[in-house]
Amino acid sequence: MVRAPGRVNLLGEHVDYNDGFVLPAAINRATYVAFSPVEMNQTTLVAADFGEEARFNPETLASKTQPDGSALPEWALYPAGTAWALGEAGLNVPAMQAAFSSDIPRGSGLSSSASIEMAFGVAWSTLGGWSLPPMQLALLGQKAENRYVGVNCGIMDQFASACGEAGRLMLLDCRSLEYRSLPLPENTAIIVADTTVRRKLTSGGYNDRRAACEEAVRLLSQDLPGIKALRDVSVQEFNRLCHTLPFKVEKRARHIVEEIERTRQAIPLLEQGKTREFGLLMNACHVSLRDLYEISTPELDVMVQIAQSLPGCLGARLTGGGFGGCTVNLVASEQADAFALTLGPEYERHTGLHPEIYICQASRGAELL
């Protein structure tokens, strides 16, 4: 049996595909896979949460179909894509029978898909008799999601699920893939609040914003030759040249440039234990995601506004892809229970929706149990 955690990102939102810096933590909600080898050359998957089964073999994997010719269901694309990416890398991917379940809410922005990829990656490494450094496994999971599932995600989600450390935030340079852990602010709790409004990442909004960032780099490179991503543009340079960009491209790019700077500022704050100042950067991130990147929703904004008004809240913002999903809240430990008990009913009073509130711990990355 293996477990692979979901993740929550505290700072550095939507900068991973712009070569920026991100600060996620793996959380103590995870995908669990029970698996065993089989004699025949056919993998059988049981999604316990759906009560559904799917099958594939090496001949049907590339066409995303089952042996009877029917299409693989959407949930099966994540384990099947992982098998495909591992096979493309020349690794042994033996057939297995596997059942999996997750306590990460799906579509909530907590990386349930990356946790499935990492859990199956560890399962196949166990059966196949090979091992990879966690970052290499993360990169193959990202390839599965980009090329097989069709979501053009960055590396952060798979990285956090594969490389997480208990009680620590993970600082990742998305260009060099160098990473290290940083202390979680002392005497704080990470509280995730699920608006229960769901989004679908494959539906355009994400890829549109990625395209706007690439367009900004193309246009800015006329004045800044040699830049490869928005990570290479300082806030000062951007302010000097932003008038050369179309209005919407300028807004999208400004969020990225300023968010990368916020994440840089966060590193010494975390090292020095300046929790309140770190929380202010989280608040500023939400404003930017709402007004510049335009990926918030009325429900996310209400959740953040309520959170920021409650005692003990140090910082609050939407987390993940946006367009629904969850907020992440950094809260003083001694007020965490009261915060969680108040936030839910207040949100329900404003929206009529019944949220889920989770007090989370930073956890270890994907592992064989």
Coordinates of C-alpha atoms in Angstrom, one line a residue:
M1 CA 0.0 0.0 0.0
V2 CA 1.2 3.5 -0.8
R3 CA 0.1 7.0 0.2
A4 CA 0.8 10.2 -1.6
P5 CA -0.3 13.6 -0.2
G6 CA -2.2 16.5 -1.7
R7 CA -0.7 19.9 -1.3
V8 CA -1.6 23.4 -0.5
N9 CA 0.5 26.4 -1.8
L10 CA 1.1 29.2 0.6
L11 CA 2.7 31.6 -1.8
G12 CA 3.8 31.7 -5.4
E13 CA 0.5 31.1 -7.3
H14 CA 0.5 30.5 -11.0
V15 CA 4.3 31.2 -11.2
D16 CA 5.5 27.7 -11.6
Y17 CA 5.0 27.7 -15.4
N18 CA 6.7 31.1 -15.5
D19 CA 10.0 29.7 -13.9
G20 CA 9.2 31.3 -10.6
F21 CA 9.5 30.3 -7.0
V22 CA 6.7 28.4 -5.1
L23 CA 6.1 27.7 -1.4
P24 CA 3.8 24.6 -1.1
A25 CA 3.4 22.1 1.7
A26 CA 2.3 18.5 1.4
I27 CA -0.7 18.0 3.6
N28 CA -2.0 15.1 5.7
R29 CA -4.8 14.3 3.2
A30 CA -3.7 11.8 0.6
T31 CA -4.5 9.2 -2.0
Y32 CA -4.0 5.6 -0.9
V33 CA -3.4 2.7 -3.3
A34 CA -3.5 -1.0 -2.4
F35 CA -1.9 -3.0 -5.2
S36 CA -0.5 -6.4 -6.1
P37 CA 1.1 -8.0 -9.2
V38 CA -0.9 -10.1 -11.6
E39 CA 0.1 -12.9 -14.0
M40 CA -1.7 -11.6 -17.0
N41 CA -0.5 -8.5 -18.9
Q42 CA -3.5 -6.4 -18.0
T43 CA -3.8 -3.7 -15.3
T44 CA -7.1 -3.5 -13.4
L45 CA -7.9 -0.3 -11.5
V46 CA -10.7 0.1 -9.0
A47 CA -11.7 3.6 -8.0
A48 CA -13.2 2.9 -4.6
D49 CA -14.6 6.4 -4.3
F50 CA -16.6 6.0 -7.5
G51 CA -17.4 2.3 -7.4
E52 CA -15.9 2.0 -10.9
E53 CA -13.4 -0.2 -12.6
A54 CA -11.1 0.3 -15.6
R55 CA -8.5 -1.8 -17.4
F56 CA -5.7 -1.3 -19.8
N57 CA -2.8 -3.2 -21.3
P58 CA 0.4 -2.1 -23.1
E59 CA -1.4 -2.3 -26.5
T60 CA -4.3 0.0 -25.4
L61 CA -2.4 2.5 -23.3
A62 CA -1.4 4.9 -26.1
S63 CA -5.0 5.1 -27.4
K64 CA -6.4 5.7 -23.9
T65 CA -8.8 2.8 -24.4
Q66 CA -9.7 -0.4 -22.5
P67 CA -9.2 -3.8 -24.0
D68 CA -12.9 -3.9 -25.1
G69 CA -12.3 -0.7 -27.2
S70 CA -14.2 1.7 -24.9
A71 CA -12.5 4.9 -23.7
L72 CA -10.8 5.0 -20.4
P73 CA -12.9 6.9 -17.9
E74 CA -11.5 10.3 -16.9
W75 CA -10.4 9.3 -13.5
A76 CA -8.4 6.4 -15.0
L77 CA -6.3 8.8 -17.2
Y78 CA -4.2 9.7 -14.2
P79 CA -2.9 6.2 -13.3
A80 CA -2.8 5.2 -17.0
G81 CA -0.9 8.4 -17.9
T82 CA 1.6 7.6 -15.2
A83 CA 2.1 4.1 -16.6
W84 CA 2.6 5.7 -20.0
A85 CA 5.1 8.2 -18.9
L86 CA 7.1 5.6 -16.9
G87 CA 7.1 3.3 -19.9
E88 CA 8.3 6.2 -22.2
A89 CA 11.2 6.7 -19.7
G90 CA 12.2 3.0 -20.3
L91 CA 11.1 1.8 -16.8
N92 CA 9.5 -1.5 -16.1
V93 CA 5.8 -1.1 -15.6
P94 CA 4.4 -4.5 -14.6
A95 CA 0.6 -5.2 -14.7
M96 CA -1.1 -4.8 -11.4
Q97 CA -4.5 -4.9 -9.8
A98 CA -5.0 -1.8 -7.7
A99 CA -7.7 -0.2 -5.7
F100 CA -7.4 3.4 -4.7
S101 CA -9.2 6.0 -2.5
S102 CA -8.5 9.6 -1.5
D103 CA -9.6 11.9 1.3
I104 CA -8.5 14.9 -0.8
P105 CA -11.6 16.6 -2.1
R106 CA -11.6 16.4 -5.9
G107 CA -11.5 19.6 -8.0
S108 CA -10.7 21.7 -4.9
G109 CA -7.3 22.9 -5.8
L110 CA -5.4 20.6 -3.4
S111 CA -3.8 18.5 -6.2
S112 CA -5.8 15.3 -5.9
S113 CA -4.6 14.4 -9.5
A114 CA -0.9 14.8 -8.7
S115 CA -1.3 12.7 -5.6
I116 CA -2.8 9.9 -7.7
E117 CA 0.1 10.1 -10.2
M118 CA 2.7 10.0 -7.4
A119 CA 1.0 7.2 -5.5
F120 CA 0.9 5.0 -8.7
G121 CA 4.5 6.0 -9.5
V122 CA 5.6 4.6 -6.1
A123 CA 3.4 1.5 -6.6
W124 CA 5.0 0.8 -10.0
S125 CA 8.5 1.4 -8.7
T126 CA 7.8 -1.1 -6.0
L127 CA 6.6 -3.8 -8.4
G128 CA 9.0 -2.9 -11.1
G129 CA 12.1 -3.1 -8.9
W130 CA 13.5 0.4 -9.7
S131 CA 13.8 3.6 -7.9
L132 CA 14.0 7.3 -8.9
P133 CA 14.8 10.4 -6.9
P134 CA 11.5 12.0 -5.9
M135 CA 12.0 15.0 -8.2
Q136 CA 12.4 12.6 -11.2
L137 CA 9.2 10.8 -10.3
A138 CA 7.5 14.3 -10.1
L139 CA 8.7 15.2 -13.5
L140 CA 7.3 12.0 -15.0
G141 CA 3.9 12.7 -13.3
Q142 CA 3.9 16.2 -14.8
K143 CA 4.6 14.6 -18.2
A144 CA 1.6 12.3 -17.7
E145 CA -0.7 15.2 -16.9
N146 CA 0.6 17.5 -19.7
R147 CA 0.9 14.9 -22.5
Y148 CA -1.6 12.2 -21.6
V149 CA -4.4 13.9 -19.5
G150 CA -4.0 17.2 -21.4
V151 CA -3.7 19.7 -18.6
N152 CA -0.7 22.0 -19.2
C153 CA 0.3 22.2 -15.5
G154 CA 3.6 23.2 -14.0
I155 CA 5.8 21.0 -11.8
M156 CA 4.6 22.3 -8.4
D157 CA 1.8 19.9 -7.6
Q158 CA 3.8 16.7 -8.3
F159 CA 6.9 18.1 -6.6
A160 CA 5.1 18.8 -3.4
S161 CA 3.4 15.4 -3.4
A162 CA 6.7 13.6 -4.1
C163 CA 9.1 15.7 -2.0
G164 CA 7.1 17.0 1.0
E165 CA 8.6 17.1 4.5
A166 CA 6.7 16.9 7.7
G167 CA 6.3 20.3 9.4
R168 CA 8.1 22.2 6.6
L169 CA 7.3 24.4 3.7
M170 CA 9.0 23.5 0.4
L171 CA 10.7 26.2 -1.5
L172 CA 11.1 25.2 -5.2
D173 CA 12.9 27.1 -7.9
C174 CA 10.8 26.1 -10.9
R175 CA 13.6 26.8 -13.4
S176 CA 16.5 25.0 -11.9
L177 CA 14.3 22.5 -9.9
E178 CA 16.5 23.1 -6.9
Y179 CA 14.6 23.0 -3.7
R180 CA 14.9 23.2 0.1
S181 CA 12.6 23.2 3.0
L182 CA 11.8 26.3 5.1
P183 CA 10.3 26.4 8.6
L184 CA 6.5 26.7 8.8
P185 CA 5.9 29.7 11.0
E186 CA 5.9 28.7 14.7
N187 CA 2.7 28.2 16.5
T188 CA 0.6 28.4 13.4
A189 CA -1.9 26.1 11.7
I190 CA -2.7 25.7 8.0
I191 CA -6.5 25.8 7.6
V192 CA -7.9 24.9 4.2
A193 CA -11.5 26.1 3.5
D194 CA -13.3 24.4 0.6
T195 CA -15.9 26.7 -0.9
T196 CA -17.5 23.6 -2.5
V197 CA -17.6 25.5 -5.8
R198 CA -15.9 23.3 -8.4
R199 CA -13.8 24.1 -11.4
K200 CA -12.5 22.2 -14.3
L201 CA -8.9 22.9 -15.2
T202 CA -9.0 21.5 -18.7
S203 CA -11.7 24.1 -19.6
G204 CA -9.7 26.9 -21.0
G205 CA -9.2 29.4 -18.2
Y206 CA -5.8 28.0 -17.2
N207 CA -4.4 27.6 -20.7
D208 CA -5.6 31.2 -21.6
R209 CA -3.6 32.6 -18.8
R210 CA -0.6 30.6 -19.6
A211 CA -0.8 31.8 -23.2
A212 CA -1.0 35.5 -22.0
C213 CA 2.2 35.0 -20.0
E214 CA 4.0 33.6 -23.0
E215 CA 2.7 36.5 -25.1
A216 CA 4.1 39.0 -22.5
V217 CA 7.5 37.3 -22.7
R218 CA 7.5 37.5 -26.5
L219 CA 6.6 41.2 -26.5
L220 CA 8.9 42.2 -23.6
S221 CA 11.8 40.4 -25.2
Q222 CA 11.9 43.1 -27.9
D223 CA 13.2 45.5 -25.1
L224 CA 14.7 42.9 -22.8
P225 CA 16.6 40.5 -25.2
G226 CA 17.5 37.2 -23.5
I227 CA 14.5 36.9 -21.2
K228 CA 13.1 33.3 -21.3
A229 CA 10.2 33.7 -18.8
L230 CA 8.5 36.4 -16.7
R231 CA 10.9 35.3 -13.9
D232 CA 13.6 37.2 -15.7
V233 CA 11.7 40.5 -15.6
S234 CA 12.1 42.7 -12.5
V235 CA 9.3 44.7 -11.1
Q236 CA 11.2 47.9 -12.1
E237 CA 11.7 46.7 -15.6
F238 CA 8.1 45.6 -15.9
N239 CA 6.8 49.0 -14.7
R240 CA 9.0 50.7 -17.3
L241 CA 7.8 48.6 -20.2
C242 CA 4.2 47.6 -19.2
H243 CA 2.7 50.2 -21.5
T244 CA 3.9 48.2 -24.5
L245 CA 1.6 45.3 -23.6
P246 CA -2.1 44.8 -24.4
F247 CA -4.3 45.6 -21.4
K248 CA -5.2 42.0 -20.5
V249 CA -1.7 40.7 -21.1
E250 CA -0.3 43.4 -18.9
K251 CA -2.6 42.5 -16.0
R252 CA -1.8 38.8 -16.2
A253 CA 2.0 39.5 -16.5
R254 CA 1.9 42.0 -13.6
H255 CA 0.5 39.4 -11.2
I256 CA 3.3 37.0 -12.2
V257 CA 6.2 39.5 -11.9
E258 CA 4.9 40.8 -8.5
E259 CA 4.1 37.4 -7.2
I260 CA 7.6 36.1 -7.9
E261 CA 8.9 39.2 -6.0
R262 CA 6.6 38.4 -3.1
T263 CA 7.9 34.8 -2.9
R264 CA 11.5 36.1 -2.9
Q265 CA 10.6 38.5 0.0
A266 CA 9.0 35.6 1.9
I267 CA 12.2 33.6 2.3
P268 CA 14.0 35.8 4.8
L269 CA 10.7 36.4 6.6
L270 CA 10.2 32.7 7.2
E271 CA 13.9 32.2 8.2
Q272 CA 13.5 35.0 10.7
G273 CA 10.2 33.9 12.0
K274 CA 8.4 37.1 10.9
T275 CA 5.0 35.4 10.7
R276 CA 2.8 38.5 10.5
E277 CA 4.7 40.0 7.6
F278 CA 4.5 36.6 5.8
G279 CA 0.8 36.6 6.3
L280 CA 0.5 40.1 4.7
L281 CA 2.2 38.7 1.6
M282 CA -0.5 36.0 1.4
N283 CA -3.2 38.7 1.6
A284 CA -1.6 40.7 -1.2
C285 CA -1.4 37.6 -3.3
H286 CA -5.2 37.1 -3.1
V287 CA -5.8 40.7 -4.2
S288 CA -3.5 40.2 -7.2
L289 CA -5.2 36.9 -8.1
R290 CA -8.6 38.5 -7.8
D291 CA -7.9 41.8 -9.7
L292 CA -5.0 41.1 -12.0
Y293 CA -5.1 37.3 -12.8
E294 CA -8.9 37.2 -12.4
I295 CA -9.2 33.7 -11.2
S296 CA -11.2 34.3 -8.1
T297 CA -14.9 33.8 -7.6
P298 CA -17.5 35.6 -5.4
E299 CA -17.4 32.6 -3.1
L300 CA -13.6 32.6 -2.8
D301 CA -13.7 36.3 -2.1
V302 CA -16.3 35.9 0.6
M303 CA -14.3 33.1 2.3
V304 CA -11.2 35.2 2.3
Q305 CA -12.9 38.4 3.6
I306 CA -14.5 36.5 6.5
A307 CA -11.2 34.7 7.3
Q308 CA -9.2 37.9 7.4
S309 CA -11.8 39.5 9.8
L310 CA -11.5 36.6 12.4
P311 CA -9.1 36.6 15.4
G312 CA -5.9 34.7 14.9
C313 CA -5.9 35.0 11.1
L314 CA -2.4 35.9 9.8
G315 CA -3.1 35.6 6.1
A316 CA -5.7 34.2 3.8
R317 CA -6.0 33.7 0.0
L318 CA -7.3 31.4 -2.7
T319 CA -5.0 28.5 -3.5
G320 CA -4.7 26.3 -6.5
G321 CA -5.9 26.9 -10.0
G322 CA -8.7 29.3 -9.0
F323 CA -12.3 29.5 -10.5
G324 CA -13.5 27.8 -7.3
G325 CA -11.9 25.3 -4.9
C326 CA -10.2 26.3 -1.7
T327 CA -8.7 29.1 0.3
V328 CA -5.6 28.6 2.5
N329 CA -5.4 30.4 5.8
L330 CA -2.5 30.8 8.2
V331 CA -3.9 31.0 11.7
A332 CA -2.4 31.2 15.2
S333 CA -2.5 27.7 16.6
E334 CA -4.3 28.7 19.8
Q335 CA -7.1 30.2 17.8
A336 CA -7.3 27.6 15.1
D337 CA -10.2 25.6 16.5
A338 CA -12.3 28.8 17.1
F339 CA -11.4 30.1 13.7
A340 CA -12.5 26.9 12.0
L341 CA -15.8 26.7 14.0
T342 CA -16.6 30.3 13.0
L343 CA -15.5 30.4 9.4
G344 CA -17.8 27.7 8.1
P345 CA -21.2 29.0 9.5
E346 CA -20.3 32.6 8.5
Y347 CA -19.6 31.5 4.9
E348 CA -22.8 29.5 4.8
R349 CA -24.7 32.5 6.1
H350 CA -23.4 34.7 3.3
T351 CA -23.5 32.2 0.4
G352 CA -26.0 29.4 1.3
L353 CA -23.3 26.9 0.6
H354 CA -22.0 24.4 3.2
P355 CA -18.2 24.5 3.2
E356 CA -15.7 21.9 4.4
I357 CA -13.0 23.3 6.7
Y358 CA -9.8 21.2 7.3
I359 CA -7.1 21.9 9.9
C360 CA -4.0 20.5 8.1
Q361 CA -0.4 19.6 9.0
A362 CA 2.5 19.7 6.6
S363 CA 3.3 16.0 5.9
R364 CA 5.8 13.7 4.3
G365 CA 5.8 13.1 0.5
A366 CA 4.8 9.9 -1.4
E367 CA 5.8 6.7 0.3
L368 CA 5.3 3.0 0.5
L369 CA 3.5 2.1 3.8

